[in-house]
Backbone as CSV, one residue per row, in Angstrom:
resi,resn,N_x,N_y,N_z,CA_x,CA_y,CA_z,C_x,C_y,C_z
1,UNK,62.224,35.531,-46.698,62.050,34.459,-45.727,61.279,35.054,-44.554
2,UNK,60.254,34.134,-44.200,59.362,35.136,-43.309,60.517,34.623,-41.656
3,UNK,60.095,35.727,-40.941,60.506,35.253,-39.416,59.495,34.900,-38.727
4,UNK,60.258,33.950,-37.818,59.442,33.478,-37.271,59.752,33.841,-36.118
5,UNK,57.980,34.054,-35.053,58.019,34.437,-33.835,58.392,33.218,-33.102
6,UNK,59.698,33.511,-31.755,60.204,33.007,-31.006,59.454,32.208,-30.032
7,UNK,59.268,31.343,-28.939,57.984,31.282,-28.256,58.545,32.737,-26.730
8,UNK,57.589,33.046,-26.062,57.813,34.105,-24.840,58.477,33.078,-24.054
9,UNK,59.173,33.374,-23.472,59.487,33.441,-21.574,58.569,33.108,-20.885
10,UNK,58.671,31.835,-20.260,57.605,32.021,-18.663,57.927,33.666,-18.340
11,UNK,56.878,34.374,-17.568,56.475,34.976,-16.696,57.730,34.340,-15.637
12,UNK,57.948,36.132,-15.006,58.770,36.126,-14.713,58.691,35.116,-13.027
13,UNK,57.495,34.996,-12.763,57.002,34.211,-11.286,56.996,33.395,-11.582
14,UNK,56.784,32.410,-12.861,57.111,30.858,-12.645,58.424,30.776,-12.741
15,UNK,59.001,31.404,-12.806,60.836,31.377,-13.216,61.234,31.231,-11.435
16,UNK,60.960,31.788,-10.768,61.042,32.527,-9.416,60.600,31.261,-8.661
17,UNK,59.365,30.077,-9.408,58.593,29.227,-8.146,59.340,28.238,-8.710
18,UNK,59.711,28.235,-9.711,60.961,26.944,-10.215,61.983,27.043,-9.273
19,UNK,62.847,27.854,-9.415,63.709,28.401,-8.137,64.019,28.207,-7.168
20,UNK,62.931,28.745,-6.454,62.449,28.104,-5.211,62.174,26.781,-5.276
21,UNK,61.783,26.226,-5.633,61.361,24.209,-5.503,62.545,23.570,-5.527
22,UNK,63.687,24.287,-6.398,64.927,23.634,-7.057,65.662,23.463,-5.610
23,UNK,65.452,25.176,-5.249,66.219,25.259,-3.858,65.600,25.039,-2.903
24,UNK,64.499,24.960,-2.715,63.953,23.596,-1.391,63.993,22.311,-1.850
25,UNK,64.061,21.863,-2.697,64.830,20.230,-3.097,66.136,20.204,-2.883
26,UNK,66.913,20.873,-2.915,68.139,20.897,-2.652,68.609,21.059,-1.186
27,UNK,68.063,21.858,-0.841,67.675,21.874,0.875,67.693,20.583,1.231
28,UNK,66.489,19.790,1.065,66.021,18.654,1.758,67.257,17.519,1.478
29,UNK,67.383,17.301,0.058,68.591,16.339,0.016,69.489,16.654,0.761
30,UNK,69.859,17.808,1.106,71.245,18.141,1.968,71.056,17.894,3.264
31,UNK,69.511,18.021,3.956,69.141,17.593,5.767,69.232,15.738,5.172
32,UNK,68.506,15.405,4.287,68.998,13.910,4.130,70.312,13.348,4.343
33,UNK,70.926,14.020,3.859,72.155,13.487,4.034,72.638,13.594,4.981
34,UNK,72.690,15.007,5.759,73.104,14.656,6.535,72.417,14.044,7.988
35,UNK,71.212,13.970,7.939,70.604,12.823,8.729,70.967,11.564,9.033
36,UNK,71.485,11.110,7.492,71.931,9.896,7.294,73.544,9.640,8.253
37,UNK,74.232,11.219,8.046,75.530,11.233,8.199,75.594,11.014,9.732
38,UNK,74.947,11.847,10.459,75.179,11.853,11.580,74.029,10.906,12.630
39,UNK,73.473,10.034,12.112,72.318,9.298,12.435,73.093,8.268,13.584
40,UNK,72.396,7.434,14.619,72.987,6.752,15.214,73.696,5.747,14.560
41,UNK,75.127,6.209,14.995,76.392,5.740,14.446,76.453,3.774,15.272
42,UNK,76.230,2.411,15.038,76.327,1.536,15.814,76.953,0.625,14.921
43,UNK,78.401,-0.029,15.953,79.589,-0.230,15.706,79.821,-1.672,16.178
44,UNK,79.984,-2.489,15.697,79.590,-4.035,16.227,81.112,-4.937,16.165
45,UNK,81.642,-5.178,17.316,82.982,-5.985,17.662,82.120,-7.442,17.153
46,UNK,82.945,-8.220,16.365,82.694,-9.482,16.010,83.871,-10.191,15.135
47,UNK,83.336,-11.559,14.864,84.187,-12.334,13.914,83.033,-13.233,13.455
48,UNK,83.675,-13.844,12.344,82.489,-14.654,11.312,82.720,-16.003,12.408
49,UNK,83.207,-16.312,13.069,83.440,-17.417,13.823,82.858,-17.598,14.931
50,UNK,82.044,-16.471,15.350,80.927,-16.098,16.545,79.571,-16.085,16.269
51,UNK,78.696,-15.811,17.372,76.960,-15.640,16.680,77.207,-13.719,16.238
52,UNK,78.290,-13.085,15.992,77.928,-11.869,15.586,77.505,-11.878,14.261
53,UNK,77.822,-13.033,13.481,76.874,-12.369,12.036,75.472,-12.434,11.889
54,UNK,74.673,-13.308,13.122,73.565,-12.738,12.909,72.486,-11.342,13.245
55,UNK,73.822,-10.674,14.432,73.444,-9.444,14.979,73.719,-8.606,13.146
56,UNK,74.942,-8.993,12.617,75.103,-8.330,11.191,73.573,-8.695,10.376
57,UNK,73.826,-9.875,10.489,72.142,-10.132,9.300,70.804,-9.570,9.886
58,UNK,70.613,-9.701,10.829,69.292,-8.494,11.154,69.588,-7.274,10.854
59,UNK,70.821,-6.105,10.871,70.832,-5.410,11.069,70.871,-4.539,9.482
60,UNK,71.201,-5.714,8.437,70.907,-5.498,7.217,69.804,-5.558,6.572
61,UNK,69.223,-6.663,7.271,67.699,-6.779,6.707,66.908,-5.663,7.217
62,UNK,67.332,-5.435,8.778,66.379,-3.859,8.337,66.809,-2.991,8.483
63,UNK,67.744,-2.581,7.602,67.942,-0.768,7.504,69.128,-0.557,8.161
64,UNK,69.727,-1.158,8.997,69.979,-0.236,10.188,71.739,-0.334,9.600
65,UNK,72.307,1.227,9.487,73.487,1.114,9.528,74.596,0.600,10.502
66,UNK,75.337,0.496,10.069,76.298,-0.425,11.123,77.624,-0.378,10.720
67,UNK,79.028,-0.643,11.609,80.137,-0.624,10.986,80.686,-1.584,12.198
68,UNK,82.109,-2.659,11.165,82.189,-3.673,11.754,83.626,-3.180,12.839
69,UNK,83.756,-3.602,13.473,85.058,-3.312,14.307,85.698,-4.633,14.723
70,UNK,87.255,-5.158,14.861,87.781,-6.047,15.328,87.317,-6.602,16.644
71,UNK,87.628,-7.686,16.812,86.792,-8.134,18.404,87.454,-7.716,19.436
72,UNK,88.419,-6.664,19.648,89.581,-6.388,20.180,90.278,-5.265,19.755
73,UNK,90.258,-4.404,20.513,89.336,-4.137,22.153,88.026,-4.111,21.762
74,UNK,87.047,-4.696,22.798,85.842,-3.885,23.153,85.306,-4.168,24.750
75,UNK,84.767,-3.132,25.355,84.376,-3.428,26.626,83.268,-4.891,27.143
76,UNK,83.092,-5.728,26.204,82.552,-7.261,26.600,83.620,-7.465,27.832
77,UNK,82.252,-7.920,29.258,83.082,-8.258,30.256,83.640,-9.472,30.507
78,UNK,83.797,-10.520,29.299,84.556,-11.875,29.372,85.221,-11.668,28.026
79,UNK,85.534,-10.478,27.334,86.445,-10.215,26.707,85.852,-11.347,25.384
80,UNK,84.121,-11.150,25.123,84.037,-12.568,23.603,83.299,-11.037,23.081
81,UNK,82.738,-11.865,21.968,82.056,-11.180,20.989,80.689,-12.136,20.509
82,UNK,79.781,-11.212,20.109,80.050,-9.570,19.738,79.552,-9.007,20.657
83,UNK,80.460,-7.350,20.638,80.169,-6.594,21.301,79.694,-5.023,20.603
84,UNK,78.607,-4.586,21.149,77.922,-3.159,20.222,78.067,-2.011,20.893
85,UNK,78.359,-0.779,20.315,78.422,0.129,20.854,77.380,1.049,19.654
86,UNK,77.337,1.983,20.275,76.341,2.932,19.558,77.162,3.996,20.545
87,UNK,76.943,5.569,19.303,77.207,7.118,19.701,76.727,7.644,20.692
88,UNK,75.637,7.109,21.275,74.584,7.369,22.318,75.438,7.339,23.397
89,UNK,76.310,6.165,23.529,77.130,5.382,24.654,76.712,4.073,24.856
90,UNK,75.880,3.442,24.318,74.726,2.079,24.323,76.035,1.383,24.739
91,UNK,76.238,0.285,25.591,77.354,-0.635,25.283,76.260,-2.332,25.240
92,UNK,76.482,-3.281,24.483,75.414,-4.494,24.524,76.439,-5.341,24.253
93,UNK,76.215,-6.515,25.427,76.891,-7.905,25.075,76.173,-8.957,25.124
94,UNK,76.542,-9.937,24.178,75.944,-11.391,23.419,75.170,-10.918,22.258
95,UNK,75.050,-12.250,21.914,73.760,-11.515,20.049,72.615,-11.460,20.650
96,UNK,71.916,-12.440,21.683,70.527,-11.863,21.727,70.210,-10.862,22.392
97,UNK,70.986,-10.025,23.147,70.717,-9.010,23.793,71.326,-7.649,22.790
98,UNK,72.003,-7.636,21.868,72.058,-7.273,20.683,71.205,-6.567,19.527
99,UNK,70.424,-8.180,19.364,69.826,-8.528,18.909,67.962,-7.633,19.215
100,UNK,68.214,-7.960,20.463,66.759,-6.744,21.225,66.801,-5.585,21.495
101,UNK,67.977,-5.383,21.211,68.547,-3.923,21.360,68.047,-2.839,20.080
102,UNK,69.013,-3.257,19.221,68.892,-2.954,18.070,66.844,-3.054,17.242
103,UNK,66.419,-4.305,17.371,64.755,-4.298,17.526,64.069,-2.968,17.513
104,UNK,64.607,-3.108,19.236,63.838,-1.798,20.280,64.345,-0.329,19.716
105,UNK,65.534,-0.406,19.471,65.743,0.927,19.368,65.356,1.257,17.919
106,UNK,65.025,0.613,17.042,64.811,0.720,15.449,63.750,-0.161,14.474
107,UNK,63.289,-0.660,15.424,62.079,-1.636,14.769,60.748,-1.620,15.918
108,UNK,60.838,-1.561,17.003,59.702,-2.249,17.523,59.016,-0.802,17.848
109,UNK,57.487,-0.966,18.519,56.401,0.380,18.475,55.888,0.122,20.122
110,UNK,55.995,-0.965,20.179,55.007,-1.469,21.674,55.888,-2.342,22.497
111,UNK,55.506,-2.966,23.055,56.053,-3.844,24.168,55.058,-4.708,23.562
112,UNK,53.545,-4.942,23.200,53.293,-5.821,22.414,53.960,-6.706,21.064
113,UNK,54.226,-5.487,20.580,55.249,-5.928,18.980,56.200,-6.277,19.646
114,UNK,57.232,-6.146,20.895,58.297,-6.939,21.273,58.029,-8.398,21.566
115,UNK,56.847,-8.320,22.229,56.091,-9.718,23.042,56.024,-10.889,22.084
116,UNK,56.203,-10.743,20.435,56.099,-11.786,19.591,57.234,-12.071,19.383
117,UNK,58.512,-11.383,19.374,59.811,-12.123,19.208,60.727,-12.044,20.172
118,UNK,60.786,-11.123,21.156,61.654,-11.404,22.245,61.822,-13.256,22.956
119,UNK,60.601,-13.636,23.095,61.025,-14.868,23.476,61.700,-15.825,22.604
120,UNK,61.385,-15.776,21.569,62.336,-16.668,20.687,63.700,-16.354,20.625
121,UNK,64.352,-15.010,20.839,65.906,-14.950,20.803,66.509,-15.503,22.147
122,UNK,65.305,-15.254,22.740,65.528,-15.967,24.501,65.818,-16.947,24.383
123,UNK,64.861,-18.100,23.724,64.687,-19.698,23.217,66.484,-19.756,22.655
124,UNK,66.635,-18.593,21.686,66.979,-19.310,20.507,69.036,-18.812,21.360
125,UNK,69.390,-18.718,22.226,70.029,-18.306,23.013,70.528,-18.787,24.135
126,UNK,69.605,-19.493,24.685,69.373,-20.895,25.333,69.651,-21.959,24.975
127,UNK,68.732,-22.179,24.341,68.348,-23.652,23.984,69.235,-23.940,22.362
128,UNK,69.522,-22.748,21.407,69.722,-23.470,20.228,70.967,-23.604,19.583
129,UNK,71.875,-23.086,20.496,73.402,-23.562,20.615,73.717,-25.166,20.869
130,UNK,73.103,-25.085,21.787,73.252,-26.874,21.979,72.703,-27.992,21.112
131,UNK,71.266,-27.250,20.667,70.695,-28.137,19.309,71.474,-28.245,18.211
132,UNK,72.114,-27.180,17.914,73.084,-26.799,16.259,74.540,-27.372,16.751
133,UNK,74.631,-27.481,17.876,76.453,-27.353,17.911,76.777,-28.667,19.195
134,UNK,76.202,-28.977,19.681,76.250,-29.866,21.261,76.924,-29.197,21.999
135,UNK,76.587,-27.784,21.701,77.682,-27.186,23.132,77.682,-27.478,24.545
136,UNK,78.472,-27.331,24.983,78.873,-27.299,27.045,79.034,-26.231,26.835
137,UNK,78.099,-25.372,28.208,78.386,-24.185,28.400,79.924,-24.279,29.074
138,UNK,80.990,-23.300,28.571,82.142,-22.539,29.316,83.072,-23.638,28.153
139,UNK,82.300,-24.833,27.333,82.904,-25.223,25.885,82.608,-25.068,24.930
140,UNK,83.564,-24.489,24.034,82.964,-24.154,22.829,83.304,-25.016,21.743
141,UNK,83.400,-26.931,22.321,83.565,-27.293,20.611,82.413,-27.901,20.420
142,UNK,82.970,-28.245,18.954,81.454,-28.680,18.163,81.445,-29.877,19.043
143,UNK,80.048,-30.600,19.576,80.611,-32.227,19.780,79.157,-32.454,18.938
144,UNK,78.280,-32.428,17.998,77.660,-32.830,17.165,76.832,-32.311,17.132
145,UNK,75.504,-32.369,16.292,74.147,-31.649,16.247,72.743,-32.506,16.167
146,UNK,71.854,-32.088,16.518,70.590,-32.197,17.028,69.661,-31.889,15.987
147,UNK,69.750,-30.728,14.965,68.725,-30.166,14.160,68.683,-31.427,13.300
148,UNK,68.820,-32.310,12.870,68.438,-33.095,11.996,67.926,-34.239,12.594
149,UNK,67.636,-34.137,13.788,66.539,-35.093,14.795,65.431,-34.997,14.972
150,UNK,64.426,-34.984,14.443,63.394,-34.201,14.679,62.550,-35.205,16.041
151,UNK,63.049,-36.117,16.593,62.620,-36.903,17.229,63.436,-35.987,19.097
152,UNK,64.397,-35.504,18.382,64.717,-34.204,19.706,63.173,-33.379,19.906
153,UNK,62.693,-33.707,21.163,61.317,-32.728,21.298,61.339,-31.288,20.655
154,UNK,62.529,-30.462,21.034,62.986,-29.102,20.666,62.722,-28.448,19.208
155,UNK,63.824,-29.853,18.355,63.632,-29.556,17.032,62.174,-30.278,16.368
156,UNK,61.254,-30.875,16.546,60.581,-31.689,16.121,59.407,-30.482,16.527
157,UNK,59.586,-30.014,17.661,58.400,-28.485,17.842,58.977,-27.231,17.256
158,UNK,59.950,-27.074,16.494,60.286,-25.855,15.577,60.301,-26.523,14.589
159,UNK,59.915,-27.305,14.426,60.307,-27.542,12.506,58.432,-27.741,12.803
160,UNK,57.371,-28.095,13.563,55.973,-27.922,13.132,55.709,-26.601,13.285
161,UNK,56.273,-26.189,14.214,55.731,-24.499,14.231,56.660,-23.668,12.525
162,UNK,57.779,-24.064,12.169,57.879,-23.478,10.916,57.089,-24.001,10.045
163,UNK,56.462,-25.066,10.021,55.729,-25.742,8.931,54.419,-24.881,8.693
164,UNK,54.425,-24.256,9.562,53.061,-23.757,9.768,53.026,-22.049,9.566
165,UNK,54.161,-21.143,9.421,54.746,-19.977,9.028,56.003,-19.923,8.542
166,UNK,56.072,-18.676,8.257,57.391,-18.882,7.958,57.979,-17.478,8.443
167,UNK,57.657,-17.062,9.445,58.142,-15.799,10.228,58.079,-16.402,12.010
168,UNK,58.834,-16.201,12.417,59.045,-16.839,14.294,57.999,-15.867,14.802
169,UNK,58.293,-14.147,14.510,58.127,-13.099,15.213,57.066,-12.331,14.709
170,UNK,56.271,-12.596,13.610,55.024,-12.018,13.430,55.371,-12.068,11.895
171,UNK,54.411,-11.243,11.512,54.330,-10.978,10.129,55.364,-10.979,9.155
172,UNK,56.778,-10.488,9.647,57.889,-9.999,8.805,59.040,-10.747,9.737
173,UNK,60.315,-10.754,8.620,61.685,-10.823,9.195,61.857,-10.239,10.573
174,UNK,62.306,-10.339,11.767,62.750,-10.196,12.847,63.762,-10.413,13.811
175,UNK,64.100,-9.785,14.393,65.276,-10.592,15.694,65.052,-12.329,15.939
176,UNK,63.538,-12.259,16.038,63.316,-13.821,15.999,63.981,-14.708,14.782
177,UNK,63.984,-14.505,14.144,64.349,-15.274,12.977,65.315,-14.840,12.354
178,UNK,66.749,-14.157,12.933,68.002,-13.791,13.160,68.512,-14.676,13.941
179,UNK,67.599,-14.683,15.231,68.701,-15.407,16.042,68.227,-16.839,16.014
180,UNK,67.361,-17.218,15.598,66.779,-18.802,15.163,67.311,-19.250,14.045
């Protein structure tokens, strides 16, 4: 029976640059992680019964980790929600100020790129509690809604301006269209 030759061994330097790559890949996953681990930690006092789930729904749509905390305690100075804290010490109360917070600190590049959706959480903060809900400010019950009026000036100029995009705040998902 003839034998047969085995195939060689890499050379002993590609053995060595494998090695090395394995263990600078391994490296990097490990600063990943823990980048991830110790990354700004932001901690959001709320209830599904408040505007905090839309500070939650922006904050999913982009990226941004988050962990939920009871509405109670948090330093909000009329004691509502939601209220945000971040590791930094950040403390933020209401959703649209939240809401620009979170933006600025993790989405926006300019004060231009703010300039397309900051006013709409402004608008939508203002003005669109009372359209969706008939609120009295310092009341919080429902006493009826407005969005299905389009003969309300308010809603009758956001439902042509959506007709016409479908982003509030520029190109992509935004605070604008979180808090709208």
């Amino acid at each position: 029976v003839p034998v047969r030759e085995l195939p060689r061994a890499p050379p002993r330097r590609f053995a060595l640059s494998v090695l090395a790559t394995t263990f600078a890949l391994s490296v990097l996953m490990a600063l990943a992680i823990l980048v991830n681990t110790f990354a700004m930690a932001v901690t959001l006092h709320g209830t599904p019964q408040s505007r905090s789930p839309l500070v939650n729904w922006y904050a999913i749509e982009a990226g941004i980790p988050f962990t939920m905390a009871p509405p109670r305690p948090s330093n909000h100075p009329f004691d509502q929600v939601p209220f945000l804290t971040d590791d930094g010490g950040v403390e933020v109360f209401e959703s649209g100020a939240c809401l620009l917070y979170l933006a600025d600190k993790y989405a926006s590049s300019s004060a231009e790129e703010r300039a397309a959706w900051t006013p709409w959480v402004v608008w939508a903060n203002s003005e669109l509690d009372g359209l969706c809900f008939g609120a009295v400010p310092g009341d919080h019950r429902v006493r009826g809604e407005s969005m299905s009026k389009p003969e309300v000036r308010s809603v009758g100029r956001l439902d042509q301006i959506l007709g016409g995009r479908e982003w509030l705040g520029g190109d992509g998902f935004s605070g604008a269209d979180a808090a709208a």
